[in-house]
XYZ file of C-alpha atoms in Angstrom:
782
model
C 0.178 -0.290 -0.056
C 1.382 3.224 -0.859
C 1.206 6.341 1.964
C 0.667 9.845 1.353
C 1.697 12.486 3.552
C 2.124 15.890 1.936
C 4.287 18.998 3.270
C 2.202 21.833 4.771
C 3.612 25.080 3.342
C 4.702 28.769 4.431
C 1.990 31.270 4.422
C 2.809 33.109 1.701
C 1.820 30.454 -0.760
C -1.760 29.618 1.019
C -2.862 33.540 1.068
C -3.808 33.672 -2.552
C -6.090 37.453 -3.049
C -9.582 36.432 -4.179
C -11.133 38.781 -6.924
C -14.783 38.447 -6.405
C -17.061 36.598 -4.834
C -18.128 34.272 -7.873
C -14.706 32.022 -5.820
C -17.000 31.730 -2.529
C -19.767 29.853 -4.060
C -19.961 25.845 -3.714
C -18.550 23.935 -5.835
C -15.940 20.997 -6.313
C -12.489 21.097 -4.063
C -9.530 19.635 -5.563
C -6.732 18.667 -3.199
C -3.380 20.526 -3.643
C -0.958 20.194 -1.275
C -0.271 23.365 -2.574
C -2.961 25.450 -1.403
C -3.866 24.616 2.274
C -4.009 26.685 6.059
C -1.122 29.281 6.709
C 1.775 28.606 9.248
C 1.597 29.595 12.570
C 0.629 33.388 13.101
C 3.408 35.127 15.030
C 2.524 37.978 14.342
C -1.288 38.142 16.317
C -1.181 37.242 19.969
C -5.109 37.466 20.479
C -5.787 38.752 24.250
C -7.187 35.498 25.677
C -4.441 33.068 25.029
C -1.649 35.158 26.241
C 0.846 33.764 28.816
C 3.725 35.058 30.970
C 7.016 33.664 31.001
C 9.421 34.278 33.365
C 12.646 32.476 35.124
C 14.270 33.333 38.245
C 17.705 34.345 37.362
C 16.566 37.384 35.651
C 14.840 40.427 36.894
C 11.906 40.127 36.592
C 8.997 41.885 34.134
C 7.153 43.847 37.266
C 5.105 46.801 37.206
C 7.455 50.047 38.014
C 7.534 51.404 41.792
C 7.700 54.498 43.138
C 10.882 54.531 45.565
C 13.130 57.836 47.160
C 16.404 58.494 45.331
C 19.621 56.504 46.489
C 21.636 59.001 49.050
C 24.518 60.532 47.413
C 24.464 63.147 44.503
C 23.376 61.864 41.291
C 26.118 61.754 38.106
C 23.531 63.351 35.400
C 20.025 64.626 35.383
C 18.920 65.568 32.008
C 15.257 67.319 31.239
C 12.576 65.991 28.590
C 10.493 68.515 27.432
C 8.514 69.929 25.207
C 10.211 72.653 24.218
C 13.957 72.484 24.097
C 16.654 73.820 26.314
C 20.523 74.351 26.781
C 20.751 71.328 28.446
C 17.932 68.985 27.950
C 16.120 66.923 25.175
C 12.932 68.101 23.206
C 9.896 65.590 23.162
C 7.131 65.468 21.465
C 3.854 67.543 23.115
C 1.958 64.599 22.501
C 2.658 61.251 21.278
C 5.506 58.409 20.667
C 9.081 58.804 20.715
C 12.015 56.221 21.842
C 15.298 56.964 24.777
C 17.834 55.210 23.646
C 21.225 55.104 25.663
C 24.676 53.841 24.719
C 28.405 53.123 26.780
C 30.651 56.253 25.401
C 33.857 54.862 24.065
C 35.643 57.928 26.480
C 33.901 58.149 29.408
C 31.706 61.422 28.454
C 28.424 62.317 28.822
C 26.705 63.159 25.704
C 23.324 64.138 24.048
C 24.125 62.983 20.444
C 20.423 63.951 19.061
C 18.137 66.267 21.133
C 15.405 65.878 19.014
C 12.779 63.375 19.954
C 10.245 64.853 17.644
C 11.355 62.482 14.965
C 10.888 59.720 17.337
C 14.178 59.420 18.646
C 16.704 61.194 21.300
C 20.027 59.348 21.703
C 22.567 59.913 24.755
C 25.755 58.919 25.289
C 26.768 58.078 29.063
C 30.194 57.113 30.921
C 30.851 53.210 31.806
C 30.675 53.369 35.116
C 26.975 54.564 35.039
C 24.637 52.365 36.776
C 20.923 52.796 37.872
C 18.383 55.299 35.880
C 15.640 56.886 37.304
C 12.600 58.536 36.233
C 10.172 60.825 37.218
C 7.518 63.070 34.791
C 6.619 66.433 35.653
C 3.701 68.866 34.512
C 5.114 70.673 31.133
C 3.687 74.314 31.479
C 3.586 75.978 27.387
C 5.181 79.323 27.358
C 2.293 81.487 27.346
C 0.969 83.116 23.467
C -1.490 85.302 24.768
C -1.467 88.776 22.799
C 0.643 91.911 24.619
C 1.444 94.942 23.145
C 4.700 96.617 22.039
C 7.611 95.202 21.587
C 7.382 92.512 24.763
C 3.811 91.277 22.658
C 4.092 86.929 23.860
C 2.728 86.128 20.474
C 5.771 87.732 18.354
C 8.160 86.483 20.967
C 7.136 82.651 20.990
C 7.212 82.496 17.063
C 10.864 84.063 16.930
C 11.924 81.797 19.395
C 11.103 79.491 17.088
C 12.882 80.591 14.671
C 16.149 80.394 16.778
C 14.946 77.032 18.323
C 15.345 75.744 14.533
C 18.817 77.908 14.387
C 20.224 76.068 17.476
C 18.978 73.176 16.081
C 20.728 73.859 12.546
C 24.002 74.155 14.197
C 23.743 71.224 16.312
C 23.226 68.970 13.798
C 26.438 70.527 12.138
C 24.353 72.967 9.194
C 25.707 76.261 10.482
C 26.113 77.548 6.789
C 22.142 77.313 6.455
C 21.844 79.994 9.801
C 22.355 83.672 9.898
C 22.568 84.301 13.829
C 23.945 87.471 14.689
C 26.337 88.173 17.495
C 23.717 88.003 20.621
C 21.139 87.725 18.378
C 20.971 91.223 17.594
C 18.701 90.964 14.583
C 18.332 95.233 14.299
C 22.020 94.784 12.754
C 21.674 92.981 10.115
C 19.531 92.840 6.572
C 19.294 90.034 4.034
C 18.672 90.259 0.565
C 17.993 87.011 -1.919
C 19.700 86.055 -5.028
C 19.021 83.908 -7.758
C 21.018 81.108 -5.873
C 21.716 81.889 -2.348
C 20.507 84.589 0.784
C 22.760 87.052 1.005
C 23.195 89.209 4.813
C 25.405 91.976 5.591
C 25.641 92.688 9.259
C 27.961 91.515 11.736
C 28.279 88.702 9.905
C 28.478 89.116 6.574
C 27.185 85.643 5.415
C 26.193 83.791 2.396
C 23.208 80.637 2.500
C 23.367 78.612 -0.675
C 20.368 77.397 -1.579
C 21.500 74.437 -3.327
C 23.308 73.636 -0.031
C 20.095 74.764 2.853
C 16.710 72.771 2.692
C 16.240 74.952 5.661
C 17.633 78.096 6.123
C 17.167 79.925 9.885
C 17.758 83.661 9.599
C 17.370 86.815 12.318
C 17.754 89.794 10.542
C 16.592 93.375 10.784
C 15.292 93.476 7.621
C 14.599 90.391 4.795
C 13.576 90.793 1.516
C 13.186 87.903 -0.587
C 12.928 89.123 -4.501
C 14.125 85.739 -6.305
C 12.670 81.614 -6.209
C 13.596 80.225 -2.893
C 10.563 78.035 -2.758
C 13.032 74.655 -2.559
C 14.129 75.883 1.077
C 12.201 75.789 4.087
C 12.351 79.386 5.455
C 12.364 80.148 8.790
C 13.008 84.009 8.844
C 12.533 86.670 12.115
C 12.696 90.096 11.313
C 12.967 93.055 13.917
C 11.846 95.718 10.826
C 10.097 95.503 7.675
C 9.766 91.802 5.684
C 9.214 92.267 1.688
C 8.498 89.066 0.165
C 8.237 89.023 -3.755
C 9.005 85.547 -4.537
C 8.275 82.147 -4.031
C 9.072 80.821 -1.175
C 7.852 78.211 2.224
C 8.769 79.109 5.952
C 7.754 81.224 8.810
C 8.373 84.827 8.507
C 8.084 86.856 11.509
C 7.961 90.595 11.027
C 8.001 93.103 13.864
C 7.649 95.636 11.507
C 5.589 95.383 8.190
C 4.621 93.169 6.238
C 4.698 92.959 2.340
C 4.419 90.948 -0.590
C 3.336 91.633 -3.963
C 3.255 88.097 -5.932
C 2.721 87.570 -9.800
C 2.237 85.277 -12.245
C 2.856 81.617 -10.757
C 4.569 82.735 -7.542
C 3.384 80.688 -4.607
C 3.777 81.171 -1.010
C 3.735 78.267 1.572
C 4.028 78.704 5.380
C 2.743 79.912 8.327
C 2.981 84.683 8.601
C 3.108 86.357 11.874
C 3.435 90.000 11.732
C 3.193 92.541 14.328
C 2.455 95.520 11.989
C 0.792 96.908 9.229
C 0.255 94.131 6.284
C 0.029 94.652 2.956
C -0.989 91.109 0.787
C -0.924 91.527 -2.664
C -1.185 88.813 -5.139
C -1.751 89.320 -8.431
C -2.337 87.278 -12.107
C -2.458 83.153 -11.082
C -0.513 82.991 -7.491
C -1.170 80.732 -4.683
C -1.300 81.596 -1.299
C -1.302 79.267 2.062
C -0.871 79.128 5.751
C -1.917 80.845 8.621
C -1.738 84.559 8.763
C -1.717 86.143 12.365
C -1.859 90.515 12.671
C -0.672 91.172 16.179
C -0.745 94.600 18.065
C -3.936 95.204 16.546
C -2.625 96.429 13.065
C -4.031 96.578 9.503
C -4.305 94.371 7.185
C -5.042 94.667 3.379
C -5.462 91.866 1.217
C -5.906 91.917 -2.308
C -6.294 89.492 -4.321
C -6.697 89.735 -8.431
C -6.900 88.135 -11.470
C -6.948 83.783 -10.544
C -5.403 84.491 -7.435
C -5.935 81.684 -4.681
C -6.116 81.959 -1.191
C -6.325 79.041 1.045
C -5.770 78.677 4.323
C -6.397 80.228 7.842
C -6.801 84.338 7.972
C -6.430 85.714 11.385
C -6.526 89.193 12.843
C -6.801 91.371 15.610
C -7.312 94.759 13.931
C -9.119 96.319 10.680
C -9.180 93.799 7.334
C -9.838 95.072 3.863
C -10.847 92.228 1.820
C -10.430 92.760 -2.286
C -10.958 90.498 -4.566
C -11.112 90.974 -8.533
C -11.382 88.589 -11.646
C -11.503 85.049 -10.948
C -9.794 84.668 -7.131
C -10.994 82.699 -4.502
C -10.189 82.293 -0.970
C -10.862 78.436 0.780
C -10.279 78.292 4.690
C -8.690 75.820 5.034
C -6.469 75.229 8.386
C -5.062 71.986 7.429
C -2.429 73.439 5.184
C -0.292 74.470 7.757
C -0.023 71.248 8.962
C 3.235 69.911 7.582
C 4.807 72.870 9.135
C 4.090 71.434 12.754
C 6.421 68.827 12.932
C 9.070 72.188 12.945
C 6.545 74.209 14.846
C 5.826 72.565 18.107
C 3.755 75.835 19.331
C 2.140 76.747 15.873
C -1.487 75.084 16.916
C -1.647 77.154 19.750
C -1.697 80.456 16.908
C -4.595 79.041 15.662
C -8.350 80.464 15.719
C -11.137 79.246 16.566
C -12.543 77.344 13.094
C -15.895 78.694 11.601
C -16.338 77.129 8.289
C -16.543 79.483 5.149
C -15.544 82.531 7.601
C -12.306 83.822 6.293
C -11.521 86.638 8.852
C -10.744 85.692 12.308
C -10.504 87.337 15.290
C -8.270 86.017 17.496
C -9.005 85.782 21.182
C -7.310 88.100 23.759
C -7.883 86.294 26.718
C -5.659 83.217 27.580
C -7.073 79.480 27.892
C -7.001 77.717 31.113
C -3.781 75.346 31.075
C -4.836 72.232 30.550
C -4.537 69.177 34.009
C -1.312 67.691 34.163
C -0.729 64.297 31.613
C 1.428 61.353 32.044
C 3.616 59.088 29.904
C 3.195 55.328 28.977
C 6.521 53.939 29.557
C 7.728 50.468 27.588
C 10.431 48.784 28.044
C 10.204 45.722 25.730
C 13.369 43.311 27.411
C 11.421 43.031 30.479
C 8.028 43.291 29.750
C 7.532 46.742 31.257
C 4.096 48.659 29.840
C 2.917 51.036 32.543
C 1.617 54.432 32.664
C 3.786 56.987 35.469
C 1.388 60.095 36.135
C 3.294 62.451 37.605
C 4.032 61.857 41.091
C 1.896 64.242 43.774
C 5.601 63.931 46.047
C 9.044 63.582 45.543
C 9.267 59.991 44.853
C 10.627 58.928 41.164
C 10.550 55.904 39.771
C 13.594 53.195 39.709
C 13.554 50.742 36.297
C 15.040 47.531 37.274
C 17.083 46.612 34.453
C 20.584 45.621 34.262
C 23.843 47.563 35.105
C 25.036 50.022 32.306
C 27.883 50.367 30.902
C 25.695 47.928 27.592
C 26.912 44.747 28.001
C 30.001 43.567 26.431
C 28.072 41.214 24.418
C 27.297 44.242 22.137
C 29.420 46.449 20.617
C 28.702 50.558 21.241
C 28.075 53.444 19.717
C 26.467 51.706 16.963
C 22.806 52.004 17.845
C 22.775 49.291 19.922
C 21.416 50.784 22.986
C 19.630 50.977 26.117
C 16.158 51.972 24.383
C 12.716 53.208 26.660
C 10.122 54.155 24.658
C 7.647 56.906 25.854
C 3.874 58.067 25.002
C 3.467 61.788 25.597
C -0.137 61.628 26.822
C 0.295 65.689 26.764
C 1.485 68.260 28.706
C 4.145 66.093 30.236
C 7.760 66.865 30.943
C 10.517 63.932 32.012
C 13.530 64.353 33.858
C 15.811 61.405 33.916
C 19.308 60.875 36.564
C 21.201 57.796 36.917
C 24.011 57.289 39.443
C 27.469 55.951 39.606
C 27.502 55.139 42.971
C 28.024 51.257 43.589
C 25.665 51.887 46.422
C 23.162 52.420 43.661
C 20.328 48.784 43.166
C 22.668 47.225 40.751
C 20.778 44.207 38.978
C 24.220 42.154 37.555
C 22.091 40.711 34.272
C 23.631 40.705 30.802
C 22.615 40.491 27.557
C 23.869 37.443 26.117
C 23.228 36.008 22.221
C 25.499 33.771 20.891
C 25.674 33.385 17.328
C 26.560 29.769 15.927
C 27.715 28.337 11.943
C 25.896 24.867 11.824
C 27.837 23.964 8.738
C 29.212 24.413 5.748
C 26.804 23.359 2.725
C 29.534 22.990 -0.724
C 28.350 23.730 -4.354
C 29.456 22.169 -7.727
C 30.443 26.105 -8.947
C 32.404 26.364 -5.457
C 30.690 28.619 -3.854
C 29.125 27.332 -0.257
C 26.454 28.631 1.540
C 26.322 28.433 5.609
C 24.038 27.685 7.497
C 23.010 29.965 10.966
C 21.549 28.922 14.672
C 21.583 30.979 17.774
C 21.312 30.607 21.152
C 19.903 32.903 24.149
C 20.638 33.035 26.974
C 18.124 35.760 28.251
C 15.082 35.079 29.547
C 13.361 38.013 27.250
C 13.345 38.217 24.080
C 16.210 40.599 22.260
C 16.646 42.801 19.112
C 19.905 42.868 17.160
C 19.387 45.189 14.011
C 21.826 45.021 11.592
C 24.925 46.586 11.952
C 27.944 46.350 13.935
C 26.878 44.239 16.110
C 24.714 42.141 13.947
C 26.471 41.506 10.967
C 27.692 38.811 8.398
C 32.048 39.088 6.940
C 32.736 39.762 4.589
C 30.259 43.083 4.408
C 29.822 42.531 1.004
C 27.971 39.212 1.657
C 23.771 39.530 2.335
C 22.877 41.047 5.340
C 20.093 38.499 5.850
C 21.152 37.048 9.138
C 17.802 36.955 12.300
C 17.685 40.500 13.973
C 15.344 39.506 16.296
C 15.908 36.535 18.657
C 13.641 34.423 21.123
C 14.652 33.188 24.146
C 17.077 29.551 24.434
C 18.308 27.439 21.597
C 16.846 28.656 18.121
C 16.170 25.753 15.030
C 18.704 24.469 13.652
C 20.132 22.713 10.098
C 18.430 21.631 8.286
C 15.515 23.750 9.647
C 17.819 26.848 10.695
C 17.059 30.400 10.397
C 19.219 31.495 7.963
C 21.420 30.554 4.572
C 23.845 32.755 3.493
C 25.559 32.042 0.325
C 29.421 33.278 -0.210
C 32.214 32.379 -2.630
C 35.233 33.443 0.027
C 37.633 31.155 1.812
C 36.073 31.736 5.027
C 32.326 32.822 6.450
C 31.971 35.065 9.896
C 29.118 36.207 11.815
C 29.269 38.879 14.633
C 26.629 39.550 17.466
C 27.967 42.607 19.397
C 31.333 41.000 20.498
C 30.830 37.168 20.125
C 32.397 36.555 16.408
C 32.393 33.063 14.881
C 34.496 32.561 11.818
C 34.546 28.883 10.115
C 36.564 27.699 7.216
C 34.970 26.700 4.148
C 36.882 23.514 3.234
C 36.628 22.371 7.240
C 36.028 18.932 6.694
C 34.013 18.856 10.299
C 31.841 21.648 9.287
C 30.592 20.100 5.455
C 26.073 19.864 5.834
C 25.331 16.348 5.899
C 22.244 15.574 3.683
C 19.191 16.087 4.714
C 16.690 12.930 5.693
C 13.194 14.007 6.212
C 11.668 11.465 8.317
C 7.230 11.818 8.057
C 3.980 10.799 8.877
C 2.121 7.099 7.344
C -1.246 9.191 7.019
C -3.671 8.329 4.244
C -7.350 8.189 4.684
C -8.922 5.672 2.477
C -12.774 6.137 3.328
C -14.933 8.144 5.857
C -18.641 7.143 6.462
C -20.744 7.572 8.347
C -21.599 7.239 12.271
C -25.723 5.475 11.636
C -27.098 2.695 11.138
C -26.114 2.424 7.448
C -22.180 3.129 7.623
C -22.200 4.458 4.249
C -19.240 6.010 2.717
C -19.410 9.663 2.060
C -15.772 9.918 -0.012
C -15.468 11.669 -3.547
C -18.431 12.719 -5.998
C -20.506 9.317 -6.541
C -20.916 8.386 -2.940
C -24.068 8.358 -2.500
C -24.295 9.249 1.491
C -23.962 12.858 2.680
C -23.223 14.936 6.122
C -26.531 16.543 6.622
C -25.735 20.016 8.778
C -28.257 21.383 11.105
C -27.527 25.148 11.824
C -29.740 25.086 14.965
C -27.170 22.432 16.558
C -26.319 19.170 14.820
C -23.353 16.385 15.982
C -22.304 14.393 13.047
C -20.391 11.047 14.131
C -17.195 10.214 11.535
C -15.171 7.417 10.825
C -12.078 7.701 8.839
C -10.177 4.571 8.302
C -6.419 4.076 6.883
C -3.025 4.349 8.455
C -2.454 7.232 10.970
C 1.025 7.046 12.348
C 3.790 9.155 13.145
C 7.590 9.229 11.839
C 8.846 6.480 14.115
C 5.480 4.462 12.868
C 3.743 4.410 16.029
C -0.227 5.133 15.964
C -1.159 8.672 17.098
C -2.670 8.868 19.913
C -5.336 11.598 21.269
C -3.243 13.368 23.876
C -2.134 14.613 20.393
C -5.753 15.832 19.190
C -6.358 17.777 22.535
C -6.508 21.181 22.318
C -4.865 22.148 25.788
C -5.785 25.851 26.245
C -9.330 25.032 25.390
C -11.069 27.932 25.576
C -14.885 28.374 25.633
C -15.452 27.665 21.585
C -17.827 26.219 19.276
C -15.490 26.284 16.507
C -12.246 27.530 15.386
C -9.624 27.610 13.008
C -6.775 27.181 15.736
C -4.417 29.283 13.451
C -0.659 29.306 15.986
C -2.528 27.816 18.912
C -3.603 24.285 16.897
C -2.923 20.455 18.393
C -0.324 18.620 17.544
C -2.396 16.537 14.934
C -5.954 17.123 13.959
C -8.850 16.548 11.966
C -10.287 19.349 9.855
C -12.414 20.481 7.737
C -11.741 22.782 5.258
C -8.998 23.669 6.631
C -10.436 25.502 9.262
C -13.355 23.427 11.171
C -11.919 21.795 14.152
C -13.197 18.022 14.884
C -13.690 16.394 17.902
C -12.242 13.350 18.112
C -13.307 10.205 19.735
C -10.632 7.563 20.030
C -7.680 7.242 17.305
C -5.907 3.602 16.266
C -3.253 3.318 13.496
C -6.355 2.924 10.796
C -8.918 4.504 12.221
C -9.724 8.431 13.421
C -13.458 8.411 15.088
C -14.475 11.835 14.895
C -17.608 14.135 15.838
C -18.052 17.143 13.947
C -20.404 20.177 15.356
C -22.776 21.898 12.635
C -23.689 24.354 15.224
C -23.541 28.169 13.422
C -21.421 26.768 10.528
C -22.909 28.748 7.747
C -20.148 27.361 5.899
C -21.887 24.136 5.160
C -24.879 25.400 3.877
C -22.750 24.666 0.423
C -23.860 21.735 -0.843
C -20.686 19.659 -2.832
C -17.533 18.533 -2.327
C -15.356 19.782 0.707
C -12.358 18.862 2.048
C -10.889 16.297 5.355
C -7.774 16.206 6.310
C -5.882 14.735 8.713
C -2.756 16.643 10.076
C 0.183 15.629 11.828
C 2.736 18.469 12.741
C 3.720 19.790 9.083
C 2.424 16.435 7.295
C -1.297 16.477 6.452
C -3.496 13.742 4.259
C -6.865 14.765 2.644
C -10.083 13.570 0.998
C -12.662 14.993 -0.391
C -16.549 14.267 1.224
C -19.884 14.917 0.148
C -22.047 18.184 2.138
C -25.476 17.142 1.272
C -28.714 19.405 1.562
C -28.761 21.001 4.632
C -31.660 21.550 7.642
C -33.136 24.596 6.553
C -32.253 27.363 9.216
C -34.757 29.136 11.469
C -33.025 32.147 10.385
C -31.621 34.287 7.134
C -27.784 32.590 6.936
C -26.966 36.606 6.026
C -23.929 37.927 7.467
C -25.001 40.748 10.103
C -22.187 42.906 11.959
C -21.899 44.222 15.847
C -18.644 45.626 16.026
C -15.171 46.405 14.024
C -12.642 47.154 16.033
C -8.462 47.901 14.438
C -5.611 45.162 16.074
C -2.541 46.705 16.019
C 1.513 45.526 15.919
C 3.639 46.513 18.705
C 5.001 49.274 16.643
C 0.992 51.170 16.716
C 0.545 49.733 13.062
C -2.310 48.667 11.906
C -2.967 45.225 10.685
C -6.675 43.464 10.813
C -9.948 44.532 11.426
C -11.957 42.357 13.928
C -15.611 42.047 13.120
C -17.835 40.655 15.572
C -21.439 39.062 14.662
C -23.160 36.831 13.265
C -23.055 33.811 10.195
C -19.087 34.744 9.942
C -17.537 31.878 7.233
C -14.631 30.103 9.092
C -13.234 29.497 5.595
C -11.435 32.609 4.741
C -11.856 31.986 0.763
C -15.757 31.074 1.021
C -16.155 35.141 2.096
C -15.021 38.422 0.534
C -14.395 41.870 2.353
C -13.004 45.636 1.577
C -11.615 48.015 3.423
C -11.990 51.709 2.593
C -12.382 49.985 -0.894
C -9.484 47.835 -1.306
C -9.469 44.132 -1.420
C -8.487 43.002 2.358
C -8.526 38.672 2.514
C -9.373 36.996 5.711
C -7.451 35.689 8.357
C -8.748 33.895 10.932
C -12.214 33.822 12.236
C -14.343 32.127 15.448
C -17.597 30.945 16.494
C -18.106 31.539 20.225
C -20.339 29.260 22.311
C -23.148 31.498 22.358
C -23.202 32.225 18.597
C -21.375 35.065 18.118
C -18.652 34.972 15.543
C -15.704 36.938 15.331
C -13.346 37.516 12.260
C -10.090 38.743 11.087
C -9.501 40.629 7.686
C -6.189 42.044 6.697
C -5.855 45.631 6.112
C -4.741 46.367 2.436
C -2.593 49.675 3.435
C -1.576 50.149 6.502
C -0.275 53.484 5.813
C -3.048 54.885 3.933
C -5.222 53.524 6.246
C -3.906 55.382 9.340
C -4.240 58.416 7.713
C -8.217 58.308 7.300
C -10.585 59.104 10.487
C -13.610 57.018 10.029
C -13.484 53.212 7.431
C -16.211 51.637 5.717
C -15.637 47.608 6.018
C -17.829 45.348 3.189
C -17.814 41.913 4.278
C -19.492 39.279 1.787
C -20.722 35.490 1.805
C -22.902 33.332 -0.290
C -26.085 34.210 1.679
C -25.767 38.256 1.760
C -23.479 41.497 1.817
C -23.315 43.506 4.928
C -21.357 47.444 5.210
C -21.310 48.764 8.396
C -18.445 52.477 8.954
C -16.133 52.620 11.870
């Protein structure tokens, strides 16, 4: 007798996109080793299946506690707030960012990147630093209320934005793009544009090249822009008049008059603040975008001629003369300044209250009350900390229960491999850090150890070789080592396709290892931190053996109904068939054939038991399935009653399964590990349901990755198809294929649908999903 056992392939082969609902209609299903269920999905962990593991030789992943600081003086103290300081790091006013700490090569302290608004701040600390303490504090933003004369806080704050940008560019080594007179005395400096640069006189007498400066920061007495500078973002503050006669983009601040005269196809984008009289002239077909804020009750004249277009938000505390001639447009759209918010953290406070279709706004003179103190969310992936840190009401601090610094010797620094903390600023919060060099401070003597291994070298007839890799992670938690100086294969010209995520323990080894990297050099090396393994291509002790594949003996020769007739239901010629009942019916089946493991022993009942045992009627069990199972349509698990080497008795519960109301041939399979055998069985005329089988949706929930990106939409409702190819879904008009469906004991269905374009999805506030089965279509917005 010939025994057939097919190997299961990867999820990428299984996930075949269905382009029309016609693919969901019933009909014969041809058995194939190429189209079966996906491999376990390690990218999605449903909450009720989550487990926590810890080992005694590592610090436990416990919640943080507020503690008193150790006695003594901290070696360093660092402040983070939504506005930069000379010794601090600028963090986003709201949103997530990472703080990376790495060991210094010269035992000095340095802020390598002071701007966390882009998601990352980088600091370098001496090697003897041990403990880290954090303390959230209420951040009080500067007031942007109106004042009078030269001390107007609105103008002060806008000019501070320009000064901050200048300091930021200087710190990044782009001082050639900054005009900053001594002591910031702008009244003695004037700047005029040319075709290729911005030329500034005064005590500095500096030329800013347009081709070398995607951003310019200028503090001057008077500024005249008569040439096209639209390729550079301009952050300009003038103590006197500011004249703009050509295309430009930037924040323009003037304590004197602001005058523009744009003709032809010129455009002006950005944020404009003026403390004096402003004349904004547009002729021909220019485009004018941005937020205009006139301070000190000065007058504004806005003249639109020809086909000029004004789009944005118009704010004024003084009289406004609004003149339009020709086919001009004035469009209220405050969103046009949003691209500038990343550079202007306080510009939102300059915005007017929204009034649709109203183009002249009056900025209120009264200061709004400060928002209540917010909090920080701290995530430490290595030790599993994910906790909100409210602002302490006393002098307490939070102590991070982690290993001592420096960065363990297993890692190289400063190449980005570092002690990483992720914070989510809930708004109106600052952060203070302290760390101590005293050996009396609490120390956690743990280190990160990931050992690289080359299992063997595979030789090829053309003289090249392939290195097969594995590793041992001695930590109790996962470790991430991105490609770079601490995770590289050598020679450096080789494909850098080695793993970057290292789960605890021993990884899979050859022939099921993690990576196979081809090389033609005499030797091959893999470096993880300070550990380097080097092998010779011709080492006889490292040559890979011929892989041997052991497979179970699996074959379904027949399937019969457990009734008085015991009739076969296999194939197109079968006269008997399963008769499902949506209201609830247990259908007994007997599978005959050969059901043995790779050692030739009969499969056992223990292999078919689902150990987590959630209260489910049916479930696809992707990623949590038993070692052995009997499945209908690769998604509906049957309850196994008895097992022998030649027979399996199983029960199919047809309750709440609309899949079974598709008459015809369905696939029945027996699986053991990565191997399976299958056959086609008849599903006949079902018992008429008491109600419609059309799907319904009660709720829609977005399931996200650990990094916050959207991955699935989870639908809760009724009458969802368990087999993904029996249904069809679109999210915002794009096809999203089904991934996993469950039917709970109360009859409620849950299904997951892949979000086809996560980037575009998160740019919209409202979404629409259409879910279709052969029995109906349902639409919902969320």
